[in-house]
Coordinates of C-alpha atoms in Angstrom, one line a residue:
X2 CA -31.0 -6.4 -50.1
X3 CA -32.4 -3.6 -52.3
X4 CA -34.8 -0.5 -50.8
X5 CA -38.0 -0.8 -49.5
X6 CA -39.4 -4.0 -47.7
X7 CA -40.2 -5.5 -44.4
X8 CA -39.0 -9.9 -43.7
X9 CA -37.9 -12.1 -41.4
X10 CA -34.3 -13.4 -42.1
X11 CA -33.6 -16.8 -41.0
X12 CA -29.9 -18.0 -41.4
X13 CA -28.6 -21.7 -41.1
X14 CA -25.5 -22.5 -39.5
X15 CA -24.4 -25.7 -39.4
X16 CA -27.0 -25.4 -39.2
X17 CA -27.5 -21.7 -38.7
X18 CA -30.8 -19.8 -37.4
X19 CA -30.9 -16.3 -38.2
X20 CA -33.5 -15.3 -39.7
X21 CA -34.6 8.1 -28.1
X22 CA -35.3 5.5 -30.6
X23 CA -34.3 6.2 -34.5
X24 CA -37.6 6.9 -36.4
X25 CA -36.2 6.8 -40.2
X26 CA -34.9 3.1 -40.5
X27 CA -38.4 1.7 -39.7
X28 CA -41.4 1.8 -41.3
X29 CA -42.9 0.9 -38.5
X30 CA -41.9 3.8 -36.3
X31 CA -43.1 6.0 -38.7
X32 CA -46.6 4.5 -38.6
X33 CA -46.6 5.4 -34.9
X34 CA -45.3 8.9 -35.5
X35 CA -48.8 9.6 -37.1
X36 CA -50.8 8.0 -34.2
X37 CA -49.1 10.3 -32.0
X38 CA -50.2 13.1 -34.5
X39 CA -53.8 11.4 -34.6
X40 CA -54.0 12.5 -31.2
X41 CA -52.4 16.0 -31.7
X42 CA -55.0 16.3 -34.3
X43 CA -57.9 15.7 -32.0
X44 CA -56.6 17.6 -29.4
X45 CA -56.2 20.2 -32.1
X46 CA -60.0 19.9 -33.6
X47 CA -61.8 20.2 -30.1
X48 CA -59.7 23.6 -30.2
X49 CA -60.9 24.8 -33.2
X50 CA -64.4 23.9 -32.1
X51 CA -64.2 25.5 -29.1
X52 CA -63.2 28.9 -30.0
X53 CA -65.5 29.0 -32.9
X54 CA -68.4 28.5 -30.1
X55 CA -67.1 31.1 -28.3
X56 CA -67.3 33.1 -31.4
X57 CA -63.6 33.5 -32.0
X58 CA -61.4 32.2 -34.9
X59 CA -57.9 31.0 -34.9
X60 CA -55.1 32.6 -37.7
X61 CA -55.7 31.3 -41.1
X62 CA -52.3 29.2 -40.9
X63 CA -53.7 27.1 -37.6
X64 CA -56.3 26.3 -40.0
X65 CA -55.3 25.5 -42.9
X66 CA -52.0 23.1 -41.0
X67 CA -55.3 21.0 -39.9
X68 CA -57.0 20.9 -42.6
X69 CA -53.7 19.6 -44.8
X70 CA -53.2 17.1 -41.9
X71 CA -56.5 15.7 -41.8
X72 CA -56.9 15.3 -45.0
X73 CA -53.4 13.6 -45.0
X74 CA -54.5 11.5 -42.0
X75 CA -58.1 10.3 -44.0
X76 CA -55.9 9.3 -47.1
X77 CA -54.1 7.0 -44.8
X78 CA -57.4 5.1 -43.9
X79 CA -57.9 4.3 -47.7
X80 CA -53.4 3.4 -48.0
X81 CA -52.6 0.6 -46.5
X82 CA -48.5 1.4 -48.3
X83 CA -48.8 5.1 -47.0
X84 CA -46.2 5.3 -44.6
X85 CA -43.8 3.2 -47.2
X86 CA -43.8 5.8 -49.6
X87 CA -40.3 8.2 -48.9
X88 CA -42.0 11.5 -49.5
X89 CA -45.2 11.2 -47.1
X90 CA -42.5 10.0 -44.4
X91 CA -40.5 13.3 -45.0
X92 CA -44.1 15.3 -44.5
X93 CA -44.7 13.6 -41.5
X94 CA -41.4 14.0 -39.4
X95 CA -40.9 17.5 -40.8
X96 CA -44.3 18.2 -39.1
X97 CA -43.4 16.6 -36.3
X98 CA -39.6 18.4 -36.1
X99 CA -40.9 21.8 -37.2
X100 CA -45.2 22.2 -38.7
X101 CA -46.7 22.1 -35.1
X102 CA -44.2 24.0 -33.8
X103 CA -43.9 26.7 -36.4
X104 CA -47.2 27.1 -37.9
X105 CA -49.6 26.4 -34.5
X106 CA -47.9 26.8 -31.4
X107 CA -46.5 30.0 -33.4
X108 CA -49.4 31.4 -34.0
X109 CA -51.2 30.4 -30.7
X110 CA -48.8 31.0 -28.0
X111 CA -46.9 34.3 -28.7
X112 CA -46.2 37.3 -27.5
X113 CA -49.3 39.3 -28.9
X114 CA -51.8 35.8 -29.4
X115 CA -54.9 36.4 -26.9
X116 CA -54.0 33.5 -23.9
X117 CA -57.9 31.8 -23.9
X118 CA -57.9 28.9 -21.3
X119 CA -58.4 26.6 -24.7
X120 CA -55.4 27.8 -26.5
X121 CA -53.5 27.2 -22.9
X122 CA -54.9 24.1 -22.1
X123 CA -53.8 22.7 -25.9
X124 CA -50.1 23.9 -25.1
X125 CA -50.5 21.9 -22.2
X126 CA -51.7 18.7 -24.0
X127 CA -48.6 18.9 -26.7
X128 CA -46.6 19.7 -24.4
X129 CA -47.4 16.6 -22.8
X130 CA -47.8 14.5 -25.3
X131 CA -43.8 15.6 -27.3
X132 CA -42.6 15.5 -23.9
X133 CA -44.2 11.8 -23.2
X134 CA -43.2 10.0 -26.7
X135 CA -40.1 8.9 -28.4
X136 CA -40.4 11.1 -31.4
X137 CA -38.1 11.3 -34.3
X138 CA -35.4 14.0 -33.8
X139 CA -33.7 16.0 -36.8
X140 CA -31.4 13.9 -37.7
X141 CA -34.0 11.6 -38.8
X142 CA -35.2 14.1 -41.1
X143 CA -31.5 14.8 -42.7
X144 CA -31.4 10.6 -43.1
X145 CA -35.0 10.8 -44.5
X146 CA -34.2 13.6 -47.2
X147 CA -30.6 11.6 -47.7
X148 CA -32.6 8.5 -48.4
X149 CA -35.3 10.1 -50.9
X150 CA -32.0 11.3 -52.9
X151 CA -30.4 7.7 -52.5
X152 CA -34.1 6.1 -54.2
X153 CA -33.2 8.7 -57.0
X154 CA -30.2 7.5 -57.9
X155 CA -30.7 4.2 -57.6
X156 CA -34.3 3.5 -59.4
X157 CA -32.9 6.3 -62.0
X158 CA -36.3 8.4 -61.1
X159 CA -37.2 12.2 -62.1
X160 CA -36.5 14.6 -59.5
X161 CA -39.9 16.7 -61.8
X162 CA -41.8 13.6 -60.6
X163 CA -40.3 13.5 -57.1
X164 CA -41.1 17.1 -56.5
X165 CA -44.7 16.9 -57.3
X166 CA -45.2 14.3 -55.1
X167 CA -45.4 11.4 -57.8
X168 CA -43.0 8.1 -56.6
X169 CA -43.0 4.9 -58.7
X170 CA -46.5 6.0 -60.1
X171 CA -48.1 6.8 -56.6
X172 CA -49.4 10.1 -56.0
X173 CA -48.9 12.5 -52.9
X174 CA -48.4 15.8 -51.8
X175 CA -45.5 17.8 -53.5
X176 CA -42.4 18.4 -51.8
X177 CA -42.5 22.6 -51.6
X178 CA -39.5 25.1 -52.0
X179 CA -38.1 24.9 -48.6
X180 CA -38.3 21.2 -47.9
X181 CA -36.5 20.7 -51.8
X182 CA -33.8 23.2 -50.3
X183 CA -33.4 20.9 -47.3
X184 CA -32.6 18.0 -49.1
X185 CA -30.3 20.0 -51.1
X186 CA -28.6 20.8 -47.9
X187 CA -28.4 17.6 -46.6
X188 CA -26.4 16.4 -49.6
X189 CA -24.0 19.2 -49.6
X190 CA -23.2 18.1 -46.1
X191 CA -22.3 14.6 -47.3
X192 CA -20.1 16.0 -49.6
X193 CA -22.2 14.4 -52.5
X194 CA -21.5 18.0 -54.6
X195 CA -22.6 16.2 -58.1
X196 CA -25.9 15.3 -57.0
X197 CA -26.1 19.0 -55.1
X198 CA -26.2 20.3 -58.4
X199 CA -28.2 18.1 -60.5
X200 CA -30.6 19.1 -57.9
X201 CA -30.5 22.9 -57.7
X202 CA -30.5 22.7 -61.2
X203 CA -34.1 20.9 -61.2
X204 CA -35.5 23.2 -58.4
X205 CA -34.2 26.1 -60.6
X206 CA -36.3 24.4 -63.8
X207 CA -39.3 23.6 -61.4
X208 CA -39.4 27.5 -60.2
X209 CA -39.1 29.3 -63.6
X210 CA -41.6 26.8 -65.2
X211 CA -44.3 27.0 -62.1
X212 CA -47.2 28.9 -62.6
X213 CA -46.2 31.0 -59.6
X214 CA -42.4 31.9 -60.6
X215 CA -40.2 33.1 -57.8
X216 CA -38.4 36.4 -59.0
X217 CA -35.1 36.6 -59.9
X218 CA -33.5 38.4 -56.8
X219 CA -35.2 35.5 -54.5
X220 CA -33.1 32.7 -56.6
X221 CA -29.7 34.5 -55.8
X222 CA -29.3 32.0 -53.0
X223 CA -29.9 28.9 -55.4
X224 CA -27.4 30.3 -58.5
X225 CA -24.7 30.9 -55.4
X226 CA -25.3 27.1 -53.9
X227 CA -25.1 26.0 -57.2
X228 CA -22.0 27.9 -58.3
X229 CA -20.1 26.4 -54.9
X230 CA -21.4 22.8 -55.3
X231 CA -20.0 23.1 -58.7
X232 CA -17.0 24.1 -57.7
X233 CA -16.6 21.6 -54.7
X234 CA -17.0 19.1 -57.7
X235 CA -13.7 19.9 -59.7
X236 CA -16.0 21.4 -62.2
X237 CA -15.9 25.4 -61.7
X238 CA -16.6 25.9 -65.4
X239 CA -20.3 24.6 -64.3
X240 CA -20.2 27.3 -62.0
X241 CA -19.2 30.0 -64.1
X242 CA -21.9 29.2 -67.1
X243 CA -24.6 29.5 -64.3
X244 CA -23.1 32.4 -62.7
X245 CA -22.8 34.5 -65.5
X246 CA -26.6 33.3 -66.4
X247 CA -27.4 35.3 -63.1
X248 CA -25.3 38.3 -63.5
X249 CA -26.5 38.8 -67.2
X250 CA -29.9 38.7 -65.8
X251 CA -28.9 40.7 -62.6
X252 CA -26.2 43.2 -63.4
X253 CA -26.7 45.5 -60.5
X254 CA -26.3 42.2 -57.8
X255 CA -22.4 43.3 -57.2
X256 CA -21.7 40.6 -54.8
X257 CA -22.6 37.7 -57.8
X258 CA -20.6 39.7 -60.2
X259 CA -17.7 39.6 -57.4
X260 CA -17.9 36.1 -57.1
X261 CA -18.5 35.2 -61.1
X262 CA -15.4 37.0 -61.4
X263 CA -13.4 35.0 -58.7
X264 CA -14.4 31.6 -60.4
X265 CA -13.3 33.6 -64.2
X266 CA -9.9 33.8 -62.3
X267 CA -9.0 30.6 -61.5
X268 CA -6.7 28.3 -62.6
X269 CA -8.6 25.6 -63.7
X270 CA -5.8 23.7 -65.4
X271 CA -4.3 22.8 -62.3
X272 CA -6.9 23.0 -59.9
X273 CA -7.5 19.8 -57.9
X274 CA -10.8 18.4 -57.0
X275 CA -12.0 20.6 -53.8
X276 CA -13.8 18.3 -51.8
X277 CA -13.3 18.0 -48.2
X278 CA -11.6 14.7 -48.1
X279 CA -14.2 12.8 -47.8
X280 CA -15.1 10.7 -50.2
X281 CA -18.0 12.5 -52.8
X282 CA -19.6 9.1 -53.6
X283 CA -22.2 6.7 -52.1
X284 CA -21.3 3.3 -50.9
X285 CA -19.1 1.8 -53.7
X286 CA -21.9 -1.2 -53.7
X287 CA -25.1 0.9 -54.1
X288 CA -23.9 2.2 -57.3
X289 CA -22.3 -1.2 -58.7
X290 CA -24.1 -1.4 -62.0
X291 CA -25.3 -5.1 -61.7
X292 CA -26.6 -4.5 -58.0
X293 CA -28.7 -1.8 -59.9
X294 CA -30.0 -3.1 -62.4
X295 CA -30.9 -6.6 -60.2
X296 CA -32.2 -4.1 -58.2
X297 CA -34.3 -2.5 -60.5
X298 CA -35.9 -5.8 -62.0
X299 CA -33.6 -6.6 -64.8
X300 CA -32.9 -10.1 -65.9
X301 CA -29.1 -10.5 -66.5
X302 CA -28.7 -13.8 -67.1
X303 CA -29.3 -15.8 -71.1
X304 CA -32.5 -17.4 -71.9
X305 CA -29.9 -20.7 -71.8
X306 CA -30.0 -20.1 -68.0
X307 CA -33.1 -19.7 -67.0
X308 CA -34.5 -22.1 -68.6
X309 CA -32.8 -25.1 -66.8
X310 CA -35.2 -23.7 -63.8
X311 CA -38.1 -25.5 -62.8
X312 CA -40.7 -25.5 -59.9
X313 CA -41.6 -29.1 -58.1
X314 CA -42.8 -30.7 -55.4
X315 CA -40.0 -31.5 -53.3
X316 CA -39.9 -34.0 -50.7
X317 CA -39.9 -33.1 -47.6
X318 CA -38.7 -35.3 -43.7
X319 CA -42.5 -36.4 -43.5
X320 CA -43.5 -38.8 -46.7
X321 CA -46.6 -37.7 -47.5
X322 CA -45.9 -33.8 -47.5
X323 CA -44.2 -31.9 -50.4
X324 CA -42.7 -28.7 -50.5
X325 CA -43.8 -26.3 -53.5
X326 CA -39.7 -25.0 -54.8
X327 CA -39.5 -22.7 -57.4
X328 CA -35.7 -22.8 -58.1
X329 CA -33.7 -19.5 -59.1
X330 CA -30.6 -21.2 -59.1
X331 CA -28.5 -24.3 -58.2
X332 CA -25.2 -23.6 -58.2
X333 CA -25.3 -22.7 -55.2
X334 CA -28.7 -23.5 -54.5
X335 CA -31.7 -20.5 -54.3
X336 CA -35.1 -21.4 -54.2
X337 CA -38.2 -19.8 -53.4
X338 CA -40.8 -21.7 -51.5
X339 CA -44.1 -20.8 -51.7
X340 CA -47.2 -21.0 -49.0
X341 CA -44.9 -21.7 -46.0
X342 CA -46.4 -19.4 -43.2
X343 CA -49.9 -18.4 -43.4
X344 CA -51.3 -14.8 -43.0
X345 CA -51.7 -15.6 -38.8
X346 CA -48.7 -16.3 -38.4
X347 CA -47.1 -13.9 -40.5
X348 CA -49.3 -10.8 -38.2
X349 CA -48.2 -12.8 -35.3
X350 CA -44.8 -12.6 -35.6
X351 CA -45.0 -9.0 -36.7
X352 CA -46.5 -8.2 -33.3
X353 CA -44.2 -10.1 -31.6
X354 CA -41.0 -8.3 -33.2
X355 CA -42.7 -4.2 -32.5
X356 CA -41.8 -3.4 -29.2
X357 CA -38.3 -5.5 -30.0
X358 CA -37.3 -3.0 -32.3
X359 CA -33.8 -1.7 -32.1
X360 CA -31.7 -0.2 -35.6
X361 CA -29.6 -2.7 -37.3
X362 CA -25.9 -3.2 -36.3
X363 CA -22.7 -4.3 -38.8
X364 CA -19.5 -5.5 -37.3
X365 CA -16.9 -3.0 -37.5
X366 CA -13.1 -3.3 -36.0
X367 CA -14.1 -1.3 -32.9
X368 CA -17.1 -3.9 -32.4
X369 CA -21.3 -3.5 -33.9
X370 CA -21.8 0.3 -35.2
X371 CA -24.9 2.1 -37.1
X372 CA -23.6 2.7 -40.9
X373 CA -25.7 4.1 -44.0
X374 CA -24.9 0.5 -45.8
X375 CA -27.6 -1.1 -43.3
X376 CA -30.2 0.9 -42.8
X377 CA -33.2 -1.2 -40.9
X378 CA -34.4 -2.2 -37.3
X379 CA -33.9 -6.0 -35.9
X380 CA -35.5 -7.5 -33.5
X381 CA -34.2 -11.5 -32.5
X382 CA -36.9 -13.7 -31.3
X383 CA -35.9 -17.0 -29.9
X384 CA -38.0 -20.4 -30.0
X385 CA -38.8 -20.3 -26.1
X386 CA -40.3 -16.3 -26.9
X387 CA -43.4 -17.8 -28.1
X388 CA -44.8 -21.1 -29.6
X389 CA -45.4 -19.6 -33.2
X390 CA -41.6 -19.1 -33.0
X391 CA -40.6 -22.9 -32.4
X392 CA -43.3 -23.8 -34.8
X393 CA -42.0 -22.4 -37.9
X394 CA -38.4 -23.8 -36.7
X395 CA -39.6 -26.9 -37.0
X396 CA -41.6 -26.4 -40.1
X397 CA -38.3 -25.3 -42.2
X398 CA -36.1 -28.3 -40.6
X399 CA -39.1 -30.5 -42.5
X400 CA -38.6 -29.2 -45.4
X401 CA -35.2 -28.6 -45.6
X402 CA -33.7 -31.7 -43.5
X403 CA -31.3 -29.0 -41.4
X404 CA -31.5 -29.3 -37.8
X405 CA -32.7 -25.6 -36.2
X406 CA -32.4 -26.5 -32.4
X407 CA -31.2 -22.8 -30.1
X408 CA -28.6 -24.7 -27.4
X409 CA -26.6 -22.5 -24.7
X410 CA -23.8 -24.2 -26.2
X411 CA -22.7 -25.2 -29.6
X412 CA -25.7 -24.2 -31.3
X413 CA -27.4 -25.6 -34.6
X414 CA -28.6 -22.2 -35.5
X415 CA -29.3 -18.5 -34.8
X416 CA -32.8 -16.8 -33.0
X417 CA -35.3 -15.5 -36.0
X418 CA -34.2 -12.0 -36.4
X419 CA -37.0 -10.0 -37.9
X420 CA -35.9 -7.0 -39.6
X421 CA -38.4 -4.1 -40.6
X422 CA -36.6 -1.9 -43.4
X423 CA -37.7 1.6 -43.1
X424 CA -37.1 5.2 -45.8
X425 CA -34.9 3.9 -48.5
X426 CA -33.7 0.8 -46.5
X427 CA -31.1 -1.9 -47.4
X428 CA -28.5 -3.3 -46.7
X429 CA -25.7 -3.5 -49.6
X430 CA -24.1 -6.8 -50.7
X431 CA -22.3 -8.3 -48.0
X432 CA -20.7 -11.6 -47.0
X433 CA -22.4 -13.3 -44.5
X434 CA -20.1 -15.6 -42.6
X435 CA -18.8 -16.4 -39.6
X436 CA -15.2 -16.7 -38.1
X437 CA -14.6 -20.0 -37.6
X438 CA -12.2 -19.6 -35.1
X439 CA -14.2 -16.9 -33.0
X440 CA -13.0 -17.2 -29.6
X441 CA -14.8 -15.8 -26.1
X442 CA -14.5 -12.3 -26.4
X443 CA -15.2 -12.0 -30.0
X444 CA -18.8 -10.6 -31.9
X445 CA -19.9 -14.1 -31.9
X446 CA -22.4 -15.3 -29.2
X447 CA -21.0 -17.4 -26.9
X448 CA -23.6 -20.2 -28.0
X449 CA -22.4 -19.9 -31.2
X450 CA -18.9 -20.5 -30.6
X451 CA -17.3 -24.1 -32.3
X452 CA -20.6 -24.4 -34.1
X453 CA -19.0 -24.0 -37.3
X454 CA -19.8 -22.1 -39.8
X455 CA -23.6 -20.5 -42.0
X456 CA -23.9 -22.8 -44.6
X457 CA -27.7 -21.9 -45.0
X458 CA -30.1 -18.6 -44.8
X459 CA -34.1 -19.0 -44.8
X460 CA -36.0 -15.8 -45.3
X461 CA -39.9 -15.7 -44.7
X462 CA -41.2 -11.8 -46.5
X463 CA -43.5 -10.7 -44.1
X464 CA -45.3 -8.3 -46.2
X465 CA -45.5 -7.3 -50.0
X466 CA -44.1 -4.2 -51.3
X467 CA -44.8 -1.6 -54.0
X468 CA -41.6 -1.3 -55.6
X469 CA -38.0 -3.1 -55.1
X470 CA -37.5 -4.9 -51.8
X471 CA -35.8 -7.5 -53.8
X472 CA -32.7 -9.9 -52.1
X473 CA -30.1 -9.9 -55.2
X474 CA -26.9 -11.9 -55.7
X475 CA -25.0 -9.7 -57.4
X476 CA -22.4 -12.3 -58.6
X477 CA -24.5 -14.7 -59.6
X478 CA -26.9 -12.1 -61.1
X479 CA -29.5 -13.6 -59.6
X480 CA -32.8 -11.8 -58.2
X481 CA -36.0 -13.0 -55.8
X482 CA -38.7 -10.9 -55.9
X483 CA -40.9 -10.1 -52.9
X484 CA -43.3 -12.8 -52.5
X485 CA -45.2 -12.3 -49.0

């Protein structure tokens, strides 16, 4: 499943059914991040208000965090995709994490700030409210900045672009200095020392070509980042060339001369890559070239191919109703199905999956774990949850002719698991089976147990997406878009 998109994944079994809380890997929890800061906001607004009537103003930096929120906050009236888009979700946890904290409470409640009852009756209210909500935590934010450098890679975009704010032609507000540097961070801590560089290399480009250049001396901490990702990469003669483009720029800085001079000393004919252990490169499936370029919209297969595909009517369990298929392959079979579920049921179901939201699982040896190569939040809705849910069981056994009937015991199928993808979710190519000979004990439900094994998955998209989103079948080079 490439980035970006929110479905319902049904799965057919013999058949099969399937269709502090973690902020990042739902797009959904970030939407309710900002209503929490809605009310912050408002809160924060009858403040401003009220001192002013009283004749007194609050520090420059109160007001202008406000301002930048609420114009943020009208924006989002007028996007319906606003908290889809990577770089507004990184603005709005690093508010959450650090902007009220910092840049109001800091300059409200200190030890020199006058204490007015409305400046202590606001601490109160926040105080409150963070203490009273599951808000995201930091190392949401780390997954968040790790996830804006994973869309990079993946949708080849310019980090120029990403740093002003622009993502797959939509405009926001620019990433500044000190959020770039985080992410920069964040990816030397994953040991990913390449992309570290490429990086710092850009932030060093944006600074000297901004209008507002950042002197020399206050780069020192980029060139010496850059120097050591270089050399965590096997590549010190990187970190030499950009070194010594300091020092010759800086020759009084006696420390980067010291360290220029170490690097000029190695050995680099023998030296061995000096990474950590851990392995310097993303999931070996997220950068397989034909999961990319499905991914990114390509068509790899010959005109020869697609054009034995053809939509029809297809018969359907009921004589007089026909199925509209569009097929994208047949051996095996993938089809699209259009005007299944109608725009009720599709916000119905929605609804019905929010407060079951939990972050997707993969099996592991030791049993279900959280892993980078499914990042997402599930939640499994049976046909006895609601009546909407047996209907659309019953609707795909018409048109398919499978049986979708949840038993205690030797079931025909799985519950509808509905699976919101949240900043740069996916979930890599994967095989999909069951074991066969799962016994009591094992990660297979109990009423799954001698049912055999998925020979079927059914998919409903619950909502349209601006870019990618796409389920890919990387060997049969074979791509369906997002149709809602």
């Amino acid at each position: 499943m490439c980035m970006f998109l929110s479905i319902v994944a049904i799965s057919t079994l013999n058949c099969l059914f399937l269709v502090r809380a973690e902020v990042y890997s739902s797009i959904y929890k970030i939407e309710k991040i900002l209503e929490i800061e809605a009310v912050l906001l408002g809160y924060l607004r009858v403040l401003i208000e009220t001192e002013r009537s009283h004749g007194r103003n609050l520090p420059w930096d109160v007001i202008g965090f406000y301002e930048k929120c609420r114009s943020e906050h009208e924006r989002r009236r007028f996007d319906p995709n606003f908290a889809g888009n990577p770089i507004n979700d990184y603005h709005i946890v690093d508010r959450y994490i650090n902007g009220w904290r910092k840049y109001v409470l800091g300059n409200l409640v200190c030890g020199h700030c006058p204490a007015t009852k409305p400046i202590l009756d606001f601490e109160v209210s926040y105080n409150y409210i963070i203490r009273n909500n599951d808000g995201p935590a930091l190392d949401d934010l780390e997954n968040i900045a790790d996830a804006i450098a994973r869309l990079t890679q993946m949708y080849n975009l310019e980090l120029s672009d990403i740093f002003s704010g622009k993502i797959m032609g939509t405009q926001t507000d620019p990433l500044d200095i000190r959020e770039i540097e985080h992410i920069i961070d964040v990816l030397h801590s994953r040991d990913l020392f390449e992309d570290e560089g490429y990086w710092l290399e850009s932030l060093l480009a944006k600074i000297n070509t901004d209008s507002d250049v950042l002197p020399l001396p206050e780069q020192r901490r980029f060139y010496k980042k850059l120097g050591r990702a270089y050399y965590m990469a096997g590549v010190p003669h990187e970190a030499i060339d950009w070194l010594a483009h300091y020092v010759e720029k800086v020759p009084d800085d006696k420390n980067m001369t010291a360290e220029l001079d170490w690097y000029m000393s190695l050995d680099h004919n023998k030296m061995a890559r000096a990474s950590t252990g851990i392995d310097n490169t993303k999931h070996a499936d997220e950068i397989d070239p034909v999961y990319i370029a499905l991914c990114n919209g390509e068509e790899l297969r010959s005109p020869v191919d697609t054009a034995k595909l053809k939509c029809f009517n297809r018969k359907t369990k009921i004589p007089y109703l026909y199925a509209k298929e569009e097929v994208m392959n047949y051996d095996p079979r993938v089809s699209l199905f259009h005007e299944v579920i109608s725009e009720n049921e599709t916000k119905l179901v929605r609804t019905l999956a929010e407060s079951q939201l939990d972050r997707s699982l993969v099996e592991a040896p030791a049993g279900f774990e959280r892993d980078k190569i499914r990042i997402s939040q599930t939640a499994w809705l049976h046909d006895v949850f609601h009546p909407i849910i047996g209907k659309l069981s019953r609707r795909i056994e018409t048109l398919t002719g499978l049986n979708l009937r949840e038993k205690d015991f030797v079931s025909d199928c799985e519950p509808l698991q509905v699976l919101n993808y949240g900043v740069g979710g996916l979930y890599v190519p994967h095989y999909d089976y069951l074991e066969e000979t799962a016994d009591v004990g094992d990660s297979v439900p109990t009423s799954l147990l001698n049912s055999g094994d998925r020979i079927a998955t059914w998919l409903f998209y619950l909502s349209d997406v601006q870019y990618g989103g796409s389920t890919v079948y990387p060997k049969l080079k074979v791509r369906v878009p997002v149709t809602k």
